[in-house]
JSON list of C-alpha atoms in Angstrom, two decimals:
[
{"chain": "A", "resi": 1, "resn": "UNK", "atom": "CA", "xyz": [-26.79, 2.65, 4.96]},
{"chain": "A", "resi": 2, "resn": "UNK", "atom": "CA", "xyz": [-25.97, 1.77, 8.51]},
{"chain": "A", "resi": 3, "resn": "UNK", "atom": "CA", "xyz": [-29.16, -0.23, 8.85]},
{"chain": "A", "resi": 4, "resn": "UNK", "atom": "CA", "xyz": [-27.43, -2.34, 5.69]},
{"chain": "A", "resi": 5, "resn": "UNK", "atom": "CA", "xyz": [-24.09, -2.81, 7.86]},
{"chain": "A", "resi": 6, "resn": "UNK", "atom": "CA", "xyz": [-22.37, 0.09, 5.57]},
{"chain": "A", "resi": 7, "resn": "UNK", "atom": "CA", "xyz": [-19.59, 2.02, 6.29]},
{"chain": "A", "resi": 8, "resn": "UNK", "atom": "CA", "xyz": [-20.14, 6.13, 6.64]},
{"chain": "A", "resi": 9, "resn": "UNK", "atom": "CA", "xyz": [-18.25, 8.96, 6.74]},
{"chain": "A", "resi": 10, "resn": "UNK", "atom": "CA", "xyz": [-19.59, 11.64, 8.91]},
{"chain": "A", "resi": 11, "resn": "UNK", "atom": "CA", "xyz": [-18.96, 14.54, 11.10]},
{"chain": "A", "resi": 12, "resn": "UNK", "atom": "CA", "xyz": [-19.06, 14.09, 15.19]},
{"chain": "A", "resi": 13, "resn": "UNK", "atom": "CA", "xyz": [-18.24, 16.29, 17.99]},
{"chain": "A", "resi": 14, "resn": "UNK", "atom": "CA", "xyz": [-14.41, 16.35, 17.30]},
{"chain": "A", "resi": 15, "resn": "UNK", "atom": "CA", "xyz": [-12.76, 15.28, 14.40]},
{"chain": "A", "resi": 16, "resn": "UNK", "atom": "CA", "xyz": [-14.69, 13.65, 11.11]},
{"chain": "A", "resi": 17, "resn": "UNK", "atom": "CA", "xyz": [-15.71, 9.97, 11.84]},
{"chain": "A", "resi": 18, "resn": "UNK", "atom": "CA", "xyz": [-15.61, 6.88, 10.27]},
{"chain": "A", "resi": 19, "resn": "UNK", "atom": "CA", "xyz": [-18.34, 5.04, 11.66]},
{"chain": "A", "resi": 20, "resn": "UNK", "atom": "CA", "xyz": [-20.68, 1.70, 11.19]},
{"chain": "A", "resi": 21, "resn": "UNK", "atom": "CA", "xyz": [-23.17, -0.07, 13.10]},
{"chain": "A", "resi": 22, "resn": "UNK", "atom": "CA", "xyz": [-21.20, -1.02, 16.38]},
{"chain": "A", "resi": 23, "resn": "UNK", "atom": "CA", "xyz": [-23.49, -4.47, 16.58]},
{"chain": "A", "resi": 24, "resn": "UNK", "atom": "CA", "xyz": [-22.26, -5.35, 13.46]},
{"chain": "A", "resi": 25, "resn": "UNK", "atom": "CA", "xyz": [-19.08, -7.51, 13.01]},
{"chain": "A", "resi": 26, "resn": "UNK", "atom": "CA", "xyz": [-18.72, -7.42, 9.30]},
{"chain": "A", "resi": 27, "resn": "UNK", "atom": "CA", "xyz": [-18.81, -3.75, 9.16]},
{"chain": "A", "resi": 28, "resn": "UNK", "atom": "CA", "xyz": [-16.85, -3.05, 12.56]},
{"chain": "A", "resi": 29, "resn": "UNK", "atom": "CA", "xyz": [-13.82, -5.41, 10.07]},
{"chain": "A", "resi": 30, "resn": "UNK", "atom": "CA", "xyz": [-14.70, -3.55, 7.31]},
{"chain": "A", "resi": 31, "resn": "UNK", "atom": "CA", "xyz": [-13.89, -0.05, 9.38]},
{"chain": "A", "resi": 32, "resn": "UNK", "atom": "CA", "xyz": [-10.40, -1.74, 10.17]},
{"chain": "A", "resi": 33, "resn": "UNK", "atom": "CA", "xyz": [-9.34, -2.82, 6.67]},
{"chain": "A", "resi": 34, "resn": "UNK", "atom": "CA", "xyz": [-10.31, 1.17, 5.83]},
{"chain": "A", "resi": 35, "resn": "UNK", "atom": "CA", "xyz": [-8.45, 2.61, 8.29]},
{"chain": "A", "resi": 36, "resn": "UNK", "atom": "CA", "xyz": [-5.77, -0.56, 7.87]},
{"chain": "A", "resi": 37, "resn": "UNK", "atom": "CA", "xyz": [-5.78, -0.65, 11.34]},
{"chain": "A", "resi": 38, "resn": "UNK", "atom": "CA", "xyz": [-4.74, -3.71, 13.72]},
{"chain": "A", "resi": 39, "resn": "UNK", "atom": "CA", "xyz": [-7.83, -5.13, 15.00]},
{"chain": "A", "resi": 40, "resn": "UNK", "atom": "CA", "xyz": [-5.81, -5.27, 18.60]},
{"chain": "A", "resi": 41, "resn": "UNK", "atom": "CA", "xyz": [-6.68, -1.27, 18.69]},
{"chain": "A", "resi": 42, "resn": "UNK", "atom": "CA", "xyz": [-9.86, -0.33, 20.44]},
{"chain": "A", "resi": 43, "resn": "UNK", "atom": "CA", "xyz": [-12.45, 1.91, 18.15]},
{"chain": "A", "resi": 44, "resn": "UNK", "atom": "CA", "xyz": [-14.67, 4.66, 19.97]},
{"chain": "A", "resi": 45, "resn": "UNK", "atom": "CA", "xyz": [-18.78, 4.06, 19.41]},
{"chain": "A", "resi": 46, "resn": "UNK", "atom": "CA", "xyz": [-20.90, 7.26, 20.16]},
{"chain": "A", "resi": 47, "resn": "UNK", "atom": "CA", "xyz": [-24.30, 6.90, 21.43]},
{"chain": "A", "resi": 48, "resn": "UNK", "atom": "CA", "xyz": [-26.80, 9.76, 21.69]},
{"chain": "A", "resi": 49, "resn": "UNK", "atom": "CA", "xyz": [-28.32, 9.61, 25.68]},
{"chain": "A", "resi": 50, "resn": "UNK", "atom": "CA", "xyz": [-27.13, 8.21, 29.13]},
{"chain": "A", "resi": 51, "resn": "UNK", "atom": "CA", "xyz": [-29.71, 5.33, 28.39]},
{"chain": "A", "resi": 52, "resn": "UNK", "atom": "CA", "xyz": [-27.95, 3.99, 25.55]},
{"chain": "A", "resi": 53, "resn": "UNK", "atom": "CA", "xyz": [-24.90, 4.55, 26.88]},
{"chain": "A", "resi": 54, "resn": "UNK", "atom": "CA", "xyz": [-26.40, 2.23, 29.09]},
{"chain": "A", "resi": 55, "resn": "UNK", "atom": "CA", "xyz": [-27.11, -1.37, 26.58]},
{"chain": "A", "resi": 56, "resn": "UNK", "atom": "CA", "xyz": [-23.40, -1.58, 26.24]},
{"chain": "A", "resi": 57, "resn": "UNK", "atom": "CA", "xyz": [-22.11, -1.66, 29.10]},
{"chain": "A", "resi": 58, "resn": "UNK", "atom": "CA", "xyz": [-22.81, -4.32, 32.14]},
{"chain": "A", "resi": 59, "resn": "UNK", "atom": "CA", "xyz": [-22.54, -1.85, 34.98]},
{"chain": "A", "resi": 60, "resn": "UNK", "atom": "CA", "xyz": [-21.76, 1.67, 34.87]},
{"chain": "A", "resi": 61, "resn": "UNK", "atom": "CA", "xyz": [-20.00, 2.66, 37.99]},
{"chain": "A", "resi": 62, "resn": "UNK", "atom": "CA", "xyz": [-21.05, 5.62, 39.77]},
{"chain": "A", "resi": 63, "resn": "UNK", "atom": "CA", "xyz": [-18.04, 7.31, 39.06]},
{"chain": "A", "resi": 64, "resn": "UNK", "atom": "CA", "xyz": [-18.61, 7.29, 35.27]},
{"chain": "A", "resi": 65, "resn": "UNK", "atom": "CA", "xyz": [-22.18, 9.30, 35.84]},
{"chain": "A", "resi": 66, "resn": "UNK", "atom": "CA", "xyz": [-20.41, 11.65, 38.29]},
{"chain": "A", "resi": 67, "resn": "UNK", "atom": "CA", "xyz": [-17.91, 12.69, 35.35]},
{"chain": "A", "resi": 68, "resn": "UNK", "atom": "CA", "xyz": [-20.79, 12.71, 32.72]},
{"chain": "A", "resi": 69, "resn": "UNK", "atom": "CA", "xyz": [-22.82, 14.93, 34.53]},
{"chain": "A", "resi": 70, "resn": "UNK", "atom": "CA", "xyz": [-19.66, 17.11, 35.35]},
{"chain": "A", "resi": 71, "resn": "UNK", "atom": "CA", "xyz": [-18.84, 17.12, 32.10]},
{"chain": "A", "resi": 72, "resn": "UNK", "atom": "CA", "xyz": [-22.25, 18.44, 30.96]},
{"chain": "A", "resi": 73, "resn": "UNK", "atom": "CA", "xyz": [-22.08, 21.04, 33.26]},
{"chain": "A", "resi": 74, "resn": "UNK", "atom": "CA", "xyz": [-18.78, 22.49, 32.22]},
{"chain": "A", "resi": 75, "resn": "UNK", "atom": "CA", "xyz": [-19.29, 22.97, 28.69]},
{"chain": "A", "resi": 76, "resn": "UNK", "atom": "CA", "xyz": [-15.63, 20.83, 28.79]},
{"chain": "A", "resi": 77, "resn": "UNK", "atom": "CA", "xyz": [-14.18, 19.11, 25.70]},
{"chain": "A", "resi": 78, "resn": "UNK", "atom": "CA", "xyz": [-15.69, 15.99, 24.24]},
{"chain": "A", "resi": 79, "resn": "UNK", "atom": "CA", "xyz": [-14.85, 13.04, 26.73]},
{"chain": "A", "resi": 80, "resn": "UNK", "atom": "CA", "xyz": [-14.37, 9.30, 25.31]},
{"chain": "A", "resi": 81, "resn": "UNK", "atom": "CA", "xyz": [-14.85, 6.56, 28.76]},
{"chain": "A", "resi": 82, "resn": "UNK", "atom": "CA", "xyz": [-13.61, 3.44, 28.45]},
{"chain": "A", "resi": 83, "resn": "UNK", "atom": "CA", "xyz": [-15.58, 1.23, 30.99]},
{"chain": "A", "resi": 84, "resn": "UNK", "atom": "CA", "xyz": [-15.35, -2.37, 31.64]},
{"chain": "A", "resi": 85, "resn": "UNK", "atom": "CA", "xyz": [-18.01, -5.22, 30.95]},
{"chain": "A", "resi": 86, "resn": "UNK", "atom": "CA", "xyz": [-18.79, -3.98, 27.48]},
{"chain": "A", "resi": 87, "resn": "UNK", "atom": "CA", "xyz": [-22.40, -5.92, 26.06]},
{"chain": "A", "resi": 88, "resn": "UNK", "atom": "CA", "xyz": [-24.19, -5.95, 22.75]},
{"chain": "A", "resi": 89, "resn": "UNK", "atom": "CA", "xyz": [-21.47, -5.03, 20.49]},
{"chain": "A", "resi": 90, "resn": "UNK", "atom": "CA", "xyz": [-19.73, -6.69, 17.68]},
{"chain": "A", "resi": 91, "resn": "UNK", "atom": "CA", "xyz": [-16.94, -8.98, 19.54]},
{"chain": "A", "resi": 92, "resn": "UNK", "atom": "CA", "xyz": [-14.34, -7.36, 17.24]},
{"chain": "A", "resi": 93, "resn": "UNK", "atom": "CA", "xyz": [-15.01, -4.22, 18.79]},
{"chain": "A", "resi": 94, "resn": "UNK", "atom": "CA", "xyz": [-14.72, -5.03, 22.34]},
{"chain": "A", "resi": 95, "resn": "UNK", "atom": "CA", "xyz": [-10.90, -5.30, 24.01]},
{"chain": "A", "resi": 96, "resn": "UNK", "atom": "CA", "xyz": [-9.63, -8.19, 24.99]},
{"chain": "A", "resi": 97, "resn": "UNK", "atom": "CA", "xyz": [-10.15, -7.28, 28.13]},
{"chain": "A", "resi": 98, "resn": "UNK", "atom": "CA", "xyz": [-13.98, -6.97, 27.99]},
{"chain": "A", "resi": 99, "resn": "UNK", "atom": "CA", "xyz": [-14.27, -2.55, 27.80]},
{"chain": "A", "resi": 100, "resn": "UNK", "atom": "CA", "xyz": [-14.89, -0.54, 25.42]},
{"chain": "A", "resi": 101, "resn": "UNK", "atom": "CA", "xyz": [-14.83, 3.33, 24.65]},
{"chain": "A", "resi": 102, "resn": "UNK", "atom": "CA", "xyz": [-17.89, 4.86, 24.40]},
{"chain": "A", "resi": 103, "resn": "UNK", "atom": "CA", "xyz": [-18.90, 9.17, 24.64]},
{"chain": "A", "resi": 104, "resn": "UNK", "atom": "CA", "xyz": [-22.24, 10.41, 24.17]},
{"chain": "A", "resi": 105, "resn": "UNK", "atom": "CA", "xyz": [-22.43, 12.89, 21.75]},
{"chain": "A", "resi": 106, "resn": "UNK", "atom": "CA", "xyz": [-23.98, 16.42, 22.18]},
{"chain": "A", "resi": 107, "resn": "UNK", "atom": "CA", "xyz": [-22.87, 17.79, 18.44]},
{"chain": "A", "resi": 108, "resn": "UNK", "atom": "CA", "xyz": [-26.45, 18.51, 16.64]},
{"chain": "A", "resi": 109, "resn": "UNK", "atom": "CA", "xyz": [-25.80, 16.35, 13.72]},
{"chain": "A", "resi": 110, "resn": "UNK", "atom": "CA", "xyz": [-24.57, 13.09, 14.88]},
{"chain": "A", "resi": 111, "resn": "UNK", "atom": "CA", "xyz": [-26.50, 13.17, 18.36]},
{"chain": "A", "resi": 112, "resn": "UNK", "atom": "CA", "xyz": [-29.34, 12.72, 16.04]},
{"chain": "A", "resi": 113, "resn": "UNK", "atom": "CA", "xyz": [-27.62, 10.20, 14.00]},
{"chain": "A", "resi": 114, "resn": "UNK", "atom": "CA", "xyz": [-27.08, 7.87, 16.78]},
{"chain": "A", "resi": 115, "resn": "UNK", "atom": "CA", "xyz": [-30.66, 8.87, 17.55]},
{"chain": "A", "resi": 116, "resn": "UNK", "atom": "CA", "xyz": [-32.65, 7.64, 14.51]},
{"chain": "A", "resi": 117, "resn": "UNK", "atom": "CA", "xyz": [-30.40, 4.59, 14.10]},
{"chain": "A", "resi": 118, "resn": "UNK", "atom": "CA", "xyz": [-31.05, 3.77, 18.18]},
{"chain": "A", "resi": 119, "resn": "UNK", "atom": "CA", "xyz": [-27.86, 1.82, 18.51]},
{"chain": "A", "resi": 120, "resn": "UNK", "atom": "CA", "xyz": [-23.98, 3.22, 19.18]},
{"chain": "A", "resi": 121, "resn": "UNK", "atom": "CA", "xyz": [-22.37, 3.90, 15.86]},
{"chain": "A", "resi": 122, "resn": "UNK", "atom": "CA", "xyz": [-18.46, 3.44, 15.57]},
{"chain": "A", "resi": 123, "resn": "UNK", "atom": "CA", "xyz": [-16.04, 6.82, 15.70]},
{"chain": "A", "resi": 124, "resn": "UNK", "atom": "CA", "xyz": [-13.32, 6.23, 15.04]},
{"chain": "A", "resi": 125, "resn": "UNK", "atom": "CA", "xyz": [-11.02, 9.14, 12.86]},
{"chain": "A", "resi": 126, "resn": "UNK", "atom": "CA", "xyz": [-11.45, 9.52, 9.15]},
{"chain": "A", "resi": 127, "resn": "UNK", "atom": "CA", "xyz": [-7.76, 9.11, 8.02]},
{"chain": "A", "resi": 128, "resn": "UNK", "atom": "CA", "xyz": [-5.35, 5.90, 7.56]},
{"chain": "A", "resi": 129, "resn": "UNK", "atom": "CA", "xyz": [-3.75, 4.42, 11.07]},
{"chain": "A", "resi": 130, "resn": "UNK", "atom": "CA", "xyz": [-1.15, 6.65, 11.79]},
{"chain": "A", "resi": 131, "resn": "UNK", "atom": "CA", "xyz": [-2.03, 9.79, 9.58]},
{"chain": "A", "resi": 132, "resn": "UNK", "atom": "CA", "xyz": [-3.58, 12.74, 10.59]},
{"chain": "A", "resi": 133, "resn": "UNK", "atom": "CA", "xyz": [-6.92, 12.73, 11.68]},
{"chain": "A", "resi": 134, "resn": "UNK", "atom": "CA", "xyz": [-9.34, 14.68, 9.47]},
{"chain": "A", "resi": 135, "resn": "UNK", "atom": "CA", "xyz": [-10.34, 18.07, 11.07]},
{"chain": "A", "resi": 136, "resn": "UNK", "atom": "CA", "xyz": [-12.64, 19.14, 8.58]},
{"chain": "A", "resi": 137, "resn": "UNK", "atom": "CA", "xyz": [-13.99, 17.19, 4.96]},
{"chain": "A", "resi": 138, "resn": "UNK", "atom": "CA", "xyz": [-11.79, 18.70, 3.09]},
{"chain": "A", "resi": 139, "resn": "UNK", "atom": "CA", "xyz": [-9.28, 17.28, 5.24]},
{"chain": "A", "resi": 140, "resn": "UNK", "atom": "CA", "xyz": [-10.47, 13.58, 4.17]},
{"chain": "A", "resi": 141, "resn": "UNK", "atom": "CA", "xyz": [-7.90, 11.47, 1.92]},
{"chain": "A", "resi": 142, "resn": "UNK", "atom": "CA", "xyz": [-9.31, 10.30, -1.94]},
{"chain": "A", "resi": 143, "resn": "UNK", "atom": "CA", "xyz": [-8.66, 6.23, -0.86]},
{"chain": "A", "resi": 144, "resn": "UNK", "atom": "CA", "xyz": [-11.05, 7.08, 1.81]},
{"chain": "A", "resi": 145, "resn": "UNK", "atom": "CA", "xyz": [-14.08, 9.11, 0.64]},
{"chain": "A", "resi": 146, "resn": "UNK", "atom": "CA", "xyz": [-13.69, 6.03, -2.17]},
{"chain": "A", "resi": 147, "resn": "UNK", "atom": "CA", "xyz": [-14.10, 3.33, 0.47]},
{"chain": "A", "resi": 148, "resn": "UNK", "atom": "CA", "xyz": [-16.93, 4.11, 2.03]},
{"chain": "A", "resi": 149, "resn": "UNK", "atom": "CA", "xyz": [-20.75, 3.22, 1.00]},
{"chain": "A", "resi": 150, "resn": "UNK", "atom": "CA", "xyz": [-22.00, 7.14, 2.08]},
{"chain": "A", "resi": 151, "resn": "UNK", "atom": "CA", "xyz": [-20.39, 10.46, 2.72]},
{"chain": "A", "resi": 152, "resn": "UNK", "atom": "CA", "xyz": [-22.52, 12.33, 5.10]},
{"chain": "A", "resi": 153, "resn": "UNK", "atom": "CA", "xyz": [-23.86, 16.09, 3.98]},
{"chain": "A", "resi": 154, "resn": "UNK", "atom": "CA", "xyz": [-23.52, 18.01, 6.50]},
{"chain": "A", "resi": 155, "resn": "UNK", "atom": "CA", "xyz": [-20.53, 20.27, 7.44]},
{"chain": "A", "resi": 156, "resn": "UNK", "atom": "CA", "xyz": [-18.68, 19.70, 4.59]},
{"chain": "A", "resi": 157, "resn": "UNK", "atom": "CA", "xyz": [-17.95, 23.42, 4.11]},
{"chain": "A", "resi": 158, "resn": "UNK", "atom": "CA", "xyz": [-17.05, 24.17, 7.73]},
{"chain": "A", "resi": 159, "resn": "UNK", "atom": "CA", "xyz": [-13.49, 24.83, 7.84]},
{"chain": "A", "resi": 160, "resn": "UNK", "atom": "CA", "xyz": [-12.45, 24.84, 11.36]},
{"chain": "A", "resi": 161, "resn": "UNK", "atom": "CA", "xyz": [-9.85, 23.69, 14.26]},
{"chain": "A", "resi": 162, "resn": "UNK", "atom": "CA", "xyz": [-11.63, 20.05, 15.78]},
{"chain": "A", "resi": 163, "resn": "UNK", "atom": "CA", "xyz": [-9.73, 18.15, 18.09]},
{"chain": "A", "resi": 164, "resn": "UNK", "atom": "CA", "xyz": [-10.11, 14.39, 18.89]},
{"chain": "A", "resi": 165, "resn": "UNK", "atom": "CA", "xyz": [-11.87, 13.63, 22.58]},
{"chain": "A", "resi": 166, "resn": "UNK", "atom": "CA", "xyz": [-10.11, 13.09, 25.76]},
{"chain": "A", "resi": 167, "resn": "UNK", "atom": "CA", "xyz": [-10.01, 9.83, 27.02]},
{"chain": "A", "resi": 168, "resn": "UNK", "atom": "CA", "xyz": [-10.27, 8.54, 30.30]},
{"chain": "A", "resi": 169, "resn": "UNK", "atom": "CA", "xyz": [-10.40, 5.38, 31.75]},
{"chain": "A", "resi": 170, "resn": "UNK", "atom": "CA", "xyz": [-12.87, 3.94, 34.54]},
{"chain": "A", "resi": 171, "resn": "UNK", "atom": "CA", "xyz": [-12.77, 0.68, 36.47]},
{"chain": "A", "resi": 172, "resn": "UNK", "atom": "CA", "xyz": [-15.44, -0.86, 38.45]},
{"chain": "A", "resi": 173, "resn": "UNK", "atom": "CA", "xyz": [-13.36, 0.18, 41.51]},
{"chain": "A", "resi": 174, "resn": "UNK", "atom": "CA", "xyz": [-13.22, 3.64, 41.09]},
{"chain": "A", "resi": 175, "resn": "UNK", "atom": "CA", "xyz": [-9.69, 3.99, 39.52]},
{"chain": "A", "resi": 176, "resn": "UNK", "atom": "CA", "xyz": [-9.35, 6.93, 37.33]},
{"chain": "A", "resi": 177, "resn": "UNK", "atom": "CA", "xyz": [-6.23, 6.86, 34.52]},
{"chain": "A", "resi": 178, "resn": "UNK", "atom": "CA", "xyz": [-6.56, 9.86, 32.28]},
{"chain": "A", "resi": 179, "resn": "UNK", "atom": "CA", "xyz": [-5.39, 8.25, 28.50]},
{"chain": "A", "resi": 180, "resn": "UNK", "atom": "CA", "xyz": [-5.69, 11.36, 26.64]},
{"chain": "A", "resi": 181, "resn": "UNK", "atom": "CA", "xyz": [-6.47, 15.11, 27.37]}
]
């Protein structure tokens, strides 16, 4: 489905996704209209390894590996970077001022997801701009599940707290602004 430029729902490493191939224009719009979004708000894309993390973004400073390894390390909360010079992504993806929000997931089901399709996927929550985001399926409003081209399988009987992923921000020169914990 994402290989045809459809749009999936599916569950990440916080909160249930609604996701597309991030190369893809068409279904990166497509994700908006869903969500109703404004196209001026960033989406998250999650790739599966440092290396991919890697196509899509110019130049990853060395403060952004420092974090990713600490991050690793620490068992901490999922953690969404927004780094500058974004590359290889569909333009209506990437701010207007060139980043873009990427996290590489460690969750089983959509690390290997990201894997098979071997490009970022978009994540951005499964619910309409400004509602709550969907914790679990079940948490997943009718207009949406109807939207969609494919509902993933798995975890759709997991009923549990999820939260979505800090955010921090990284510049070339080192700056550090935390956007969400």
């Amino acid at each position: 489905m994402l290989r045809r430029g459809g749009v999936i729902l599916y569950p990440t490493d916080t909160v249930w996704g609604i996701g597309c191939d991030a190369t893809n224009a068409e279904a990166v719009r497509r994700v908006y209209d869903i969500k109703q979004r404004d196209d001026s708000k960033a989406l998250i894309c999650l790739v599966d390894s440092d290396a991919r993390l890697q196509r899509y973004v110019r130049q990853v400073p060395d403060v952004a590996w420092q974090l990713i390894d600490s991050l690793k390390d620490s068992g901490a909360k999922p953690t969404t970077l927004i780094l500058d010079g974004a590359v290889n992504l569909a333009p209506n993806l990437v701010a207007d001022d060139g980043s873009i929000a990427l996290r590489i997931t460690s969750e089983l089901f959509s690390r290997e997801l990201c894997y098979r399709f071997q490009k970022a996927i978009v994540s951005t929550s499964a619910n309409i701009s400004g509602q709550p985001a969907a914790q679990n399926y079940c948490d997943i409003a009718p207009e949406l599940l109807e939207a969609v081209d494919y509902v993933c399988w798995s975890r759709r009987q997991e009923h549990k707290p999820h939260q979505p992923s800090s955010i921090i921000r990284l510049r070339q020169d080192g700056q550090v602004e935390i956007i969400r914990k």
